[in-house]
């Protein structure tokens, strides 16, 4: 037999041997996969599939129509996690580990159109933050280990069995998680896996954090150290009357709408089991905030901390170098009873620049928080405010100064008519205030130049009619004009501990106006 025939026979033999080995391994792996997924599945969930294909040449596994449901599923109801997945592709798996170690070790997994529903007995999103680690990540790690996860067009629902209503709903999820590392050591950490980079996109999100509010987000995009949010709203779950009826004590009701927010150079995680959050800048555009307070519930007599203390008391490191709120609007409403309607204060074209916002955790030295505000007060007058404080100052000292120009005081009727049965006419050409304060008291001064100030009082029982005698007496007492000269008043005021910083500021301003005008 010639050498060429021997070589040809050898090549054919090797080729046939490889084919036979491939067929054998393919048969063996196809037999092993159901055993790994079903019999050796140590998770709390059954995993079923319609069809599974194995390609040893490309080292890919493709499964279609996967169903996941709890092993201890109640007969008459649902409780726990249920999922239907259109298809799963495992790419470049390790044949040896699959054949002999009962684990699918692979380069990546691609999950298409997963639909996940989690039924909860209560209305908490997570009963225990470690449940994701112990019930999902750790058990499934014993079935499959991959370096990259790609999830396409996913959807997640968390439903309360108590109310049969959603707690969380997320649609059109796209996730790329690359460079994954899960070890016995990482499983002991707060975040039970390490990764090199990630991308997460959600087209819509609904979340109910409590029975009083629900949150909607139009779109979320986050990639490594960047986060963008579009169309966020935080809305009360009830009308004002119903909401107030459910309150035991006086409390603000918030209605918040945000067009977009960008967070840059975002870094977060755990260091020595302590959560941290840092960002170089947060930029918020078209933030529409309404704060409503009813005086009908009982007073909340608990101490209200100033912002120094609120930041200082945060139990983890947090720092935002720069915060910008642009082209926004703030409305404050306060109501004594429903018969008169609320008093309203508006701040349009609201622009805020704040620097060095940080918690006091672990700090021995901190730069002052500096806040600058420019807006239109009551739609007719520019308002500028500078506000500084330091989070480490145990006295909670602050310095705030501001200026209002060419203010038509008739605009205050939106607040004073329903609140104190009073309206004004006249002009504040300039009003400047400069106050220093702390947790106990405030001192400072104010200057006012004004023209032709007059007051009108209304009857308590018939607020549409003027109380003419009281009006006449009030205008006799009132100093109607500053004669183009700045009138000055000094302020010394004790803080009411159960009232907010803004109440403290308003009382300081009111005290200065009282001294100038009466």
Short mmCIF file of C-alpha atoms in Angstrom, two decimals:
data_model
loop_
_atom_site.label_atom_id
_atom_site.label_comp_id
_atom_site.label_asym_id
_atom_site.label_seq_id
_atom_site.Cartn_x
_atom_site.Cartn_y
_atom_site.Cartn_z
CA UNK A 1 0.00 0.00 0.00
CA UNK A 2 1.37 3.38 -1.03
CA UNK A 3 2.15 6.14 1.44
CA UNK A 4 -0.60 8.31 -0.08
CA UNK A 5 -3.24 5.69 0.52
CA UNK A 6 -2.09 5.32 4.11
CA UNK A 7 -2.28 9.09 4.63
CA UNK A 8 -5.72 9.22 3.02
CA UNK A 9 -6.98 6.35 5.18
CA UNK A 10 -5.51 8.04 8.26
CA UNK A 11 -7.15 11.37 7.46
CA UNK A 12 -10.51 9.71 6.76
CA UNK A 13 -10.20 7.68 9.96
CA UNK A 14 -9.49 10.79 12.01
CA UNK A 15 -12.35 12.60 10.30
CA UNK A 16 -14.74 9.71 10.98
CA UNK A 17 -13.48 9.49 14.54
CA UNK A 18 -14.13 13.23 15.08
CA UNK A 19 -17.60 12.85 13.61
CA UNK A 20 -18.34 9.87 15.83
CA UNK A 21 -16.96 11.70 18.87
CA UNK A 22 -19.06 14.75 17.95
CA UNK A 23 -22.17 12.61 17.59
CA UNK A 24 -21.38 10.84 20.84
CA UNK A 25 -20.67 14.01 22.75
CA UNK A 26 -23.69 15.70 21.23
CA UNK A 27 -25.85 12.79 22.33
CA UNK A 28 -24.20 12.74 25.76
CA UNK A 29 -24.58 16.49 26.29
CA UNK A 30 -28.19 16.44 25.14
CA UNK A 31 -28.78 13.74 27.73
CA UNK A 32 -26.81 15.67 30.37
CA UNK A 33 -28.56 19.01 29.90
CA UNK A 34 -31.99 17.82 31.11
CA UNK A 35 -30.28 16.15 34.09
CA UNK A 36 -28.44 19.38 34.96
CA UNK A 37 -31.51 21.55 34.45
CA UNK A 38 -34.02 19.24 36.14
CA UNK A 39 -32.57 16.55 38.40
CA UNK A 40 -29.47 18.45 39.60
CA UNK A 41 -31.26 21.79 39.76
CA UNK A 42 -30.75 22.96 43.36
CA UNK A 43 -32.55 26.26 42.91
CA UNK A 44 -36.04 26.91 44.26
CA UNK A 45 -37.43 26.88 40.70
CA UNK A 46 -38.44 24.39 38.04
CA UNK A 47 -37.00 25.16 34.60
CA UNK A 48 -38.73 23.75 31.49
CA UNK A 49 -38.17 24.36 27.80
CA UNK A 50 -39.84 23.51 24.50
CA UNK A 51 -36.74 22.74 22.43
CA UNK A 52 -32.98 22.68 22.95
CA UNK A 53 -30.21 22.46 20.37
CA UNK A 54 -26.48 21.88 20.89
CA UNK A 55 -23.81 22.72 18.32
CA UNK A 56 -20.39 21.38 19.31
CA UNK A 57 -18.62 23.04 16.40
CA UNK A 58 -19.59 26.56 17.49
CA UNK A 59 -19.99 25.42 21.12
CA UNK A 60 -23.43 27.05 21.33
CA UNK A 61 -26.60 25.95 23.08
CA UNK A 62 -29.95 27.36 21.96
CA UNK A 63 -33.19 26.81 23.88
CA UNK A 64 -36.65 28.12 23.04
CA UNK A 65 -39.76 28.87 25.13
CA UNK A 66 -38.38 28.49 28.63
CA UNK A 67 -40.70 28.48 31.63
CA UNK A 68 -39.56 29.11 35.20
CA UNK A 69 -41.82 28.67 38.24
CA UNK A 70 -41.43 27.83 41.96
CA UNK A 71 -41.01 24.22 42.99
CA UNK A 72 -43.26 24.80 45.99
CA UNK A 73 -46.04 26.39 43.98
CA UNK A 74 -49.35 26.77 45.85
CA UNK A 75 -52.23 24.81 44.32
CA UNK A 76 -54.88 27.53 44.40
CA UNK A 77 -52.77 30.69 44.04
CA UNK A 78 -49.46 32.05 42.85
CA UNK A 79 -46.60 33.10 45.07
CA UNK A 80 -43.01 33.72 44.07
CA UNK A 81 -41.27 34.21 40.73
CA UNK A 82 -42.67 33.12 37.36
CA UNK A 83 -40.99 33.67 34.01
CA UNK A 84 -41.49 32.93 30.33
CA UNK A 85 -38.48 33.44 28.03
CA UNK A 86 -38.73 33.35 24.24
CA UNK A 87 -35.22 32.01 23.77
CA UNK A 88 -31.83 31.62 25.44
CA UNK A 89 -28.52 31.22 23.62
CA UNK A 90 -25.39 30.14 25.48
CA UNK A 91 -22.31 30.95 23.41
CA UNK A 92 -18.91 29.24 23.50
CA UNK A 93 -19.59 26.84 26.35
CA UNK A 94 -16.90 24.64 27.87
CA UNK A 95 -17.52 21.07 26.70
CA UNK A 96 -15.47 19.47 29.47
CA UNK A 97 -17.28 21.30 32.30
CA UNK A 98 -20.65 20.49 30.78
CA UNK A 99 -19.87 16.82 30.19
CA UNK A 100 -18.11 16.02 33.46
CA UNK A 101 -18.72 18.81 36.02
CA UNK A 102 -22.48 19.29 35.52
CA UNK A 103 -22.16 23.05 34.98
CA UNK A 104 -22.61 25.20 31.88
CA UNK A 105 -19.46 27.33 31.81
CA UNK A 106 -19.61 29.76 28.88
CA UNK A 107 -18.46 33.06 27.45
CA UNK A 108 -21.90 34.66 27.31
CA UNK A 109 -25.63 34.12 27.54
CA UNK A 110 -28.21 35.93 25.41
CA UNK A 111 -31.73 36.10 26.84
CA UNK A 112 -34.50 37.22 24.49
CA UNK A 113 -37.87 38.58 25.60
CA UNK A 114 -37.97 37.40 29.21
CA UNK A 115 -41.28 38.13 30.92
CA UNK A 116 -40.89 37.97 34.70
CA UNK A 117 -43.66 38.24 37.29
CA UNK A 118 -42.96 38.18 41.02
CA UNK A 119 -45.97 37.75 43.30
CA UNK A 120 -45.54 39.19 46.80
CA UNK A 121 -47.63 38.53 49.90
CA UNK A 122 -46.98 42.09 51.06
CA UNK A 123 -46.41 45.42 49.28
CA UNK A 124 -42.64 45.64 49.82
CA UNK A 125 -40.45 45.36 46.76
CA UNK A 126 -37.80 43.42 48.72
CA UNK A 127 -38.29 41.86 52.15
CA UNK A 128 -34.56 41.28 52.44
CA UNK A 129 -31.87 42.68 50.12
CA UNK A 130 -29.93 39.39 50.49
CA UNK A 131 -32.80 37.40 48.95
CA UNK A 132 -31.57 38.15 45.40
CA UNK A 133 -28.18 36.72 46.36
CA UNK A 134 -29.39 33.62 48.20
CA UNK A 135 -32.44 32.74 46.09
CA UNK A 136 -31.36 33.71 42.58
CA UNK A 137 -27.65 34.42 41.99
CA UNK A 138 -26.09 31.76 44.24
CA UNK A 139 -28.33 28.81 43.21
CA UNK A 140 -28.25 29.57 39.45
CA UNK A 141 -24.47 29.92 39.63
CA UNK A 142 -24.40 26.18 40.24
CA UNK A 143 -26.13 25.61 36.87
CA UNK A 144 -24.54 28.22 34.64
CA UNK A 145 -21.51 30.53 34.90
CA UNK A 146 -20.89 33.15 32.21
CA UNK A 147 -18.66 36.18 31.70
CA UNK A 148 -21.25 38.25 29.84
CA UNK A 149 -25.03 38.58 30.01
CA UNK A 150 -27.08 40.17 27.23
CA UNK A 151 -30.80 40.62 27.85
CA UNK A 152 -33.10 41.92 25.12
CA UNK A 153 -36.64 43.32 25.38
CA UNK A 154 -37.30 42.18 28.92
CA UNK A 155 -40.23 43.02 31.20
CA UNK A 156 -40.58 42.72 34.98
CA UNK A 157 -43.72 42.93 37.11
CA UNK A 158 -43.90 42.74 40.89
CA UNK A 159 -47.49 42.24 42.03
CA UNK A 160 -48.97 42.42 45.52
CA UNK A 161 -51.17 39.42 46.30
CA UNK A 162 -52.83 41.52 48.98
CA UNK A 163 -54.17 44.17 46.58
CA UNK A 164 -53.65 42.36 43.25
CA UNK A 165 -52.02 45.59 42.02
CA UNK A 166 -48.50 46.20 40.72
CA UNK A 167 -45.72 47.38 43.03
CA UNK A 168 -43.21 47.59 40.17
CA UNK A 169 -43.49 47.41 36.42
CA UNK A 170 -40.54 47.78 34.03
CA UNK A 171 -40.85 47.43 30.26
CA UNK A 172 -38.49 47.00 27.29
CA UNK A 173 -35.39 46.25 29.36
CA UNK A 174 -32.06 46.00 27.56
CA UNK A 175 -29.14 44.88 29.72
CA UNK A 176 -25.49 44.31 28.86
CA UNK A 177 -23.34 43.08 31.73
CA UNK A 178 -19.76 42.23 30.77
CA UNK A 179 -16.74 40.92 32.65
CA UNK A 180 -18.80 39.15 35.32
CA UNK A 181 -17.04 37.51 38.23
CA UNK A 182 -18.92 35.49 40.84
CA UNK A 183 -16.94 33.68 43.52
CA UNK A 184 -17.51 32.46 47.06
CA UNK A 185 -15.89 35.72 48.18
CA UNK A 186 -18.08 38.02 46.05
CA UNK A 187 -21.19 36.21 47.30
CA UNK A 188 -20.33 37.40 50.80
CA UNK A 189 -20.35 41.04 49.67
CA UNK A 190 -23.30 43.45 49.51
CA UNK A 191 -23.20 43.29 45.69
CA UNK A 192 -22.68 39.55 45.12
CA UNK A 193 -20.91 39.87 41.77
CA UNK A 194 -18.18 41.95 40.16
CA UNK A 195 -18.39 43.30 36.60
CA UNK A 196 -16.24 45.41 34.28
CA UNK A 197 -18.92 47.42 32.48
CA UNK A 198 -22.67 47.56 32.04
CA UNK A 199 -25.46 49.18 30.04
CA UNK A 200 -29.09 49.28 31.16
CA UNK A 201 -31.98 50.79 29.22
CA UNK A 202 -35.64 50.76 30.30
CA UNK A 203 -38.39 52.32 28.21
CA UNK A 204 -40.79 52.79 31.11
CA UNK A 205 -40.91 52.19 34.84
CA UNK A 206 -43.73 52.29 37.39
CA UNK A 207 -43.01 51.95 41.11
CA UNK A 208 -45.24 52.28 44.16
CA UNK A 209 -42.90 53.03 47.12
CA UNK A 210 -45.78 53.46 49.58
CA UNK A 211 -49.55 53.62 49.72
CA UNK A 212 -49.38 57.42 49.33
CA UNK A 213 -47.31 57.86 46.15
CA UNK A 214 -46.45 56.26 42.84
CA UNK A 215 -43.47 56.96 40.59
CA UNK A 216 -43.41 56.88 36.78
CA UNK A 217 -40.32 57.18 34.58
CA UNK A 218 -40.48 57.45 30.80
CA UNK A 219 -36.97 56.18 30.06
CA UNK A 220 -33.79 55.25 31.93
CA UNK A 221 -30.37 54.98 30.31
CA UNK A 222 -27.34 54.11 32.41
CA UNK A 223 -23.91 53.07 31.20
CA UNK A 224 -20.93 52.64 33.49
CA UNK A 225 -20.67 56.08 35.18
CA UNK A 226 -23.55 57.87 33.48
CA UNK A 227 -27.30 57.95 34.19
CA UNK A 228 -30.06 59.72 32.28
CA UNK A 229 -33.73 59.81 33.29
CA UNK A 230 -36.56 61.17 31.12
CA UNK A 231 -40.11 62.08 32.14
CA UNK A 232 -40.05 61.30 35.85
CA UNK A 233 -43.10 61.99 37.99
CA UNK A 234 -43.84 61.45 41.68
CA UNK A 235 -47.60 61.71 42.13
CA UNK A 236 -49.96 61.38 45.12
CA UNK A 237 -52.14 58.29 45.00
CA UNK A 238 -55.17 60.20 46.35
CA UNK A 239 -56.92 63.52 45.98
CA UNK A 240 -55.93 66.15 48.54
CA UNK A 241 -59.07 65.64 50.64
CA UNK A 242 -58.59 61.86 50.78
CA UNK A 243 -54.83 62.19 51.37
CA UNK A 244 -55.35 64.60 54.28
CA UNK A 245 -58.00 62.31 55.76
CA UNK A 246 -55.38 59.55 55.98
CA UNK A 247 -52.79 61.72 57.77
CA UNK A 248 -52.39 61.51 61.52
CA UNK A 249 -50.23 64.64 61.61
CA UNK A 250 -49.55 67.65 59.42
CA UNK A 251 -47.42 66.67 56.43
CA UNK A 252 -46.50 68.10 53.04
CA UNK A 253 -48.00 66.55 49.92
CA UNK A 254 -45.64 66.53 46.95
CA UNK A 255 -46.44 66.52 43.24
CA UNK A 256 -43.19 66.37 41.25
CA UNK A 257 -42.63 66.27 37.50
CA UNK A 258 -39.22 66.26 35.84
CA UNK A 259 -38.53 66.43 32.12
CA UNK A 260 -34.94 65.10 32.27
CA UNK A 261 -32.01 64.53 34.62
CA UNK A 262 -28.39 63.66 33.83
CA UNK A 263 -25.96 62.31 36.43
CA UNK A 264 -22.32 62.39 35.32
CA UNK A 265 -19.29 60.50 36.66
CA UNK A 266 -21.57 58.46 38.87
CA UNK A 267 -19.75 56.11 41.21
CA UNK A 268 -21.58 53.95 43.72
CA UNK A 269 -21.24 50.67 45.51
CA UNK A 270 -19.98 49.32 48.81
CA UNK A 271 -16.64 49.85 50.48
CA UNK A 272 -16.01 47.88 53.67
CA UNK A 273 -19.71 46.97 53.63
CA UNK A 274 -20.63 50.68 53.63
CA UNK A 275 -22.68 52.08 50.74
CA UNK A 276 -21.27 55.16 48.97
CA UNK A 277 -22.53 57.49 46.24
CA UNK A 278 -20.54 60.14 44.36
CA UNK A 279 -21.24 62.21 41.27
CA UNK A 280 -19.45 65.12 39.65
CA UNK A 281 -22.68 66.74 38.47
CA UNK A 282 -26.45 66.37 38.47
CA UNK A 283 -28.37 68.44 35.91
CA UNK A 284 -32.16 68.63 36.10
CA UNK A 285 -34.24 70.38 33.43
CA UNK A 286 -37.85 71.55 33.64
CA UNK A 287 -38.51 70.36 37.18
CA UNK A 288 -42.09 71.23 38.16
CA UNK A 289 -42.56 70.89 41.93
CA UNK A 290 -45.76 71.52 43.87
CA UNK A 291 -45.65 71.40 47.69
CA UNK A 292 -49.02 71.49 49.44
CA UNK A 293 -49.55 71.73 53.18
CA UNK A 294 -52.90 71.55 54.93
CA UNK A 295 -53.24 73.03 58.42
CA UNK A 296 -56.23 70.79 59.16
CA UNK A 297 -54.40 67.73 60.56
CA UNK A 298 -52.77 67.89 64.00
CA UNK A 299 -49.44 69.70 64.24
CA UNK A 300 -46.35 67.56 63.95
CA UNK A 301 -44.40 68.67 67.02
CA UNK A 302 -41.27 66.63 66.30
CA UNK A 303 -38.03 68.55 65.87
CA UNK A 304 -37.33 69.70 62.31
CA UNK A 305 -33.61 69.61 61.56
CA UNK A 306 -31.87 72.23 59.46
CA UNK A 307 -30.11 71.12 56.28
CA UNK A 308 -26.68 70.98 57.94
CA UNK A 309 -27.96 68.31 60.32
CA UNK A 310 -30.01 66.46 57.68
CA UNK A 311 -26.92 66.00 55.50
CA UNK A 312 -24.66 65.31 58.48
CA UNK A 313 -26.98 62.54 59.71
CA UNK A 314 -26.82 60.55 56.45
CA UNK A 315 -25.23 57.22 57.39
CA UNK A 316 -23.03 56.74 54.32
CA UNK A 317 -20.52 58.74 52.23
CA UNK A 318 -22.33 60.84 49.63
CA UNK A 319 -21.07 63.75 47.54
CA UNK A 320 -22.42 65.67 44.56
CA UNK A 321 -19.94 68.27 43.36
CA UNK A 322 -22.45 70.27 41.35
CA UNK A 323 -26.26 70.33 41.20
CA UNK A 324 -28.11 72.37 38.59
CA UNK A 325 -31.87 72.84 38.35
CA UNK A 326 -32.77 74.72 35.17
CA UNK A 327 -35.91 76.29 33.67
CA UNK A 328 -38.07 74.94 36.47
CA UNK A 329 -41.01 75.93 38.65
CA UNK A 330 -41.78 75.73 42.35
CA UNK A 331 -45.25 76.27 43.82
CA UNK A 332 -45.99 76.25 47.54
CA UNK A 333 -49.60 76.02 48.73
CA UNK A 334 -50.89 76.23 52.29
CA UNK A 335 -54.53 75.78 53.27
CA UNK A 336 -56.38 76.43 56.53
CA UNK A 337 -59.65 74.83 55.38
CA UNK A 338 -61.24 73.77 52.10
CA UNK A 339 -63.78 76.61 52.04
CA UNK A 340 -61.32 79.38 51.07
CA UNK A 341 -58.83 77.51 48.95
CA UNK A 342 -55.06 77.49 49.49
CA UNK A 343 -52.72 80.43 49.68
CA UNK A 344 -50.25 80.16 46.79
CA UNK A 345 -46.65 81.27 46.37
CA UNK A 346 -45.03 80.74 42.96
CA UNK A 347 -41.39 80.76 41.84
CA UNK A 348 -41.23 80.58 38.05
CA UNK A 349 -38.18 80.39 35.76
CA UNK A 350 -36.47 78.72 38.71
CA UNK A 351 -32.72 78.17 38.30
CA UNK A 352 -30.53 76.75 41.07
CA UNK A 353 -26.80 76.12 41.22
CA UNK A 354 -25.50 74.22 44.27
CA UNK A 355 -21.95 73.05 44.96
CA UNK A 356 -20.36 70.68 47.49
CA UNK A 357 -23.50 68.82 48.50
CA UNK A 358 -22.27 66.02 50.75
CA UNK A 359 -23.04 63.97 53.80
CA UNK A 360 -20.93 64.42 56.90
CA UNK A 361 -20.18 60.71 57.23
CA UNK A 362 -16.50 60.08 57.96
CA UNK A 363 -15.47 63.70 57.32
CA UNK A 364 -13.26 65.85 59.54
CA UNK A 365 -13.30 68.80 57.15
CA UNK A 366 -15.79 69.89 54.51
CA UNK A 367 -16.24 72.80 52.12
CA UNK A 368 -19.34 74.93 52.56
CA UNK A 369 -22.45 74.00 50.64
CA UNK A 370 -23.10 76.99 48.37
CA UNK A 371 -26.50 77.55 46.78
CA UNK A 372 -27.44 80.30 44.31
CA UNK A 373 -31.05 80.76 43.18
CA UNK A 374 -32.50 83.01 40.49
CA UNK A 375 -36.22 82.98 39.73
CA UNK A 376 -39.36 85.04 39.09
CA UNK A 377 -41.36 85.55 42.30
CA UNK A 378 -45.17 85.58 41.92
CA UNK A 379 -44.68 85.96 38.16
CA UNK A 380 -43.73 89.65 38.37
CA UNK A 381 -40.42 90.20 40.16
CA UNK A 382 -36.87 88.83 39.93
CA UNK A 383 -35.64 87.12 43.10
CA UNK A 384 -31.99 86.28 43.77
CA UNK A 385 -30.81 84.25 46.79
CA UNK A 386 -27.35 83.20 48.08
CA UNK A 387 -27.30 80.55 50.79
CA UNK A 388 -24.26 78.95 52.49
CA UNK A 389 -23.83 76.41 55.29
CA UNK A 390 -21.41 73.72 56.44
CA UNK A 391 -22.52 70.16 57.17
CA UNK A 392 -19.96 69.68 59.96
CA UNK A 393 -21.06 72.75 61.92
CA UNK A 394 -22.75 71.28 65.00
CA UNK A 395 -24.52 74.59 65.64
CA UNK A 396 -26.10 74.28 62.18
CA UNK A 397 -25.09 77.81 61.28
CA UNK A 398 -26.15 79.30 57.95
CA UNK A 399 -25.96 82.57 56.03
CA UNK A 400 -28.69 83.55 53.58
CA UNK A 401 -29.18 86.77 51.70
CA UNK A 402 -31.51 87.79 48.91
CA UNK A 403 -32.93 90.58 46.81
CA UNK A 404 -36.38 91.25 45.31
CA UNK A 405 -36.79 94.06 42.77
CA UNK A 406 -39.83 96.00 41.47
CA UNK A 407 -42.34 93.76 43.18
CA UNK A 408 -46.03 94.61 42.76
CA UNK A 409 -47.32 93.55 46.18
CA UNK A 410 -50.85 93.07 44.78
CA UNK A 411 -49.54 89.69 43.54
CA UNK A 412 -49.39 88.51 47.17
CA UNK A 413 -53.20 88.41 47.22
CA UNK A 414 -52.99 84.82 45.93
CA UNK A 415 -51.48 83.92 49.29
CA UNK A 416 -52.80 86.54 51.74
CA UNK A 417 -56.49 86.62 50.67
CA UNK A 418 -57.29 82.98 51.51
CA UNK A 419 -54.75 82.78 54.34
CA UNK A 420 -55.16 85.99 56.40
CA UNK A 421 -58.13 87.78 54.69
CA UNK A 422 -55.82 90.58 53.55
CA UNK A 423 -54.64 92.13 50.29
CA UNK A 424 -52.09 94.85 49.48
CA UNK A 425 -51.33 97.37 46.77
CA UNK A 426 -48.10 99.23 46.15
CA UNK A 427 -44.58 98.50 44.97
CA UNK A 428 -41.46 97.19 46.66
CA UNK A 429 -38.79 98.86 44.53
CA UNK A 430 -36.10 96.87 46.30
CA UNK A 431 -36.10 94.56 49.29
CA UNK A 432 -32.79 93.15 50.52
CA UNK A 433 -32.35 90.75 53.41
CA UNK A 434 -29.16 89.42 55.02
CA UNK A 435 -29.59 86.88 57.83
CA UNK A 436 -27.20 84.75 59.88
CA UNK A 437 -28.73 81.91 61.83
CA UNK A 438 -28.30 78.56 63.50
CA UNK A 439 -30.43 75.91 65.16
CA UNK A 440 -31.45 78.32 67.93
CA UNK A 441 -31.79 81.85 66.55
CA UNK A 442 -31.31 84.26 63.66
CA UNK A 443 -29.98 87.80 63.46
CA UNK A 444 -29.54 90.18 60.58
CA UNK A 445 -31.05 93.13 58.81
CA UNK A 446 -33.19 94.10 55.86
CA UNK A 447 -33.62 97.18 53.64
CA UNK A 448 -36.79 98.22 51.83
CA UNK A 449 -37.59 100.98 49.33
CA UNK A 450 -41.32 101.10 48.55
CA UNK A 451 -44.09 103.30 47.14
CA UNK A 452 -47.78 103.87 47.93
CA UNK A 453 -48.33 100.79 50.09
CA UNK A 454 -51.94 100.21 51.15
CA UNK A 455 -53.71 97.34 52.86
CA UNK A 456 -57.26 96.05 52.63
CA UNK A 457 -58.82 93.75 55.25
CA UNK A 458 -61.81 91.50 54.68
CA UNK A 459 -64.53 90.18 56.96
CA UNK A 460 -63.89 86.75 58.48
CA UNK A 461 -67.45 85.50 58.08
CA UNK A 462 -67.89 87.08 54.65
CA UNK A 463 -64.40 87.23 53.07
CA UNK A 464 -65.72 88.74 49.83
CA UNK A 465 -66.61 91.98 51.64
CA UNK A 466 -64.15 94.56 52.90
CA UNK A 467 -63.93 95.31 56.64
CA UNK A 468 -63.83 99.06 56.03
CA UNK A 469 -63.23 100.22 59.61
CA UNK A 470 -60.37 97.77 60.11
CA UNK A 471 -58.92 98.76 56.74
CA UNK A 472 -58.99 102.45 57.64
CA UNK A 473 -57.30 101.85 60.98
CA UNK A 474 -54.65 99.60 59.38
CA UNK A 475 -53.79 102.22 56.77
CA UNK A 476 -53.43 104.86 59.48
CA UNK A 477 -50.90 102.67 61.27
CA UNK A 478 -49.10 101.63 58.07
CA UNK A 479 -46.21 103.74 56.79
CA UNK A 480 -47.32 104.05 53.19
CA UNK A 481 -44.10 105.32 51.56
CA UNK A 482 -40.35 105.20 52.12
CA UNK A 483 -39.85 108.55 50.31
CA UNK A 484 -37.30 106.96 47.94
CA UNK A 485 -35.06 106.12 50.88
CA UNK A 486 -34.14 102.66 52.08
CA UNK A 487 -35.79 101.84 55.39
CA UNK A 488 -33.69 99.51 57.55
CA UNK A 489 -34.72 96.99 60.21
CA UNK A 490 -32.66 94.72 62.43
CA UNK A 491 -33.91 91.22 63.17
CA UNK A 492 -33.41 88.97 66.20
CA UNK A 493 -35.56 85.88 66.26
CA UNK A 494 -35.65 82.55 68.09
CA UNK A 495 -36.22 79.42 66.03
CA UNK A 496 -39.28 77.26 66.61
CA UNK A 497 -37.75 73.79 66.76
CA UNK A 498 -40.76 71.95 65.34
CA UNK A 499 -40.88 74.25 62.27
CA UNK A 500 -38.83 73.97 59.07
CA UNK A 501 -35.97 76.10 57.81
CA UNK A 502 -38.36 77.84 55.39
CA UNK A 503 -40.70 78.78 58.23
CA UNK A 504 -37.66 80.24 60.04
CA UNK A 505 -36.71 82.27 56.95
CA UNK A 506 -40.27 83.48 56.36
CA UNK A 507 -40.64 84.58 59.99
CA UNK A 508 -37.36 86.50 59.74
CA UNK A 509 -38.58 88.29 56.61
CA UNK A 510 -41.99 89.01 58.15
CA UNK A 511 -40.33 90.41 61.29
CA UNK A 512 -38.22 92.79 59.20
CA UNK A 513 -41.24 94.00 57.19
CA UNK A 514 -43.26 94.48 60.36
CA UNK A 515 -40.56 96.74 61.83
CA UNK A 516 -40.22 98.77 58.62
CA UNK A 517 -43.90 99.19 57.76
CA UNK A 518 -45.51 99.72 61.18
#
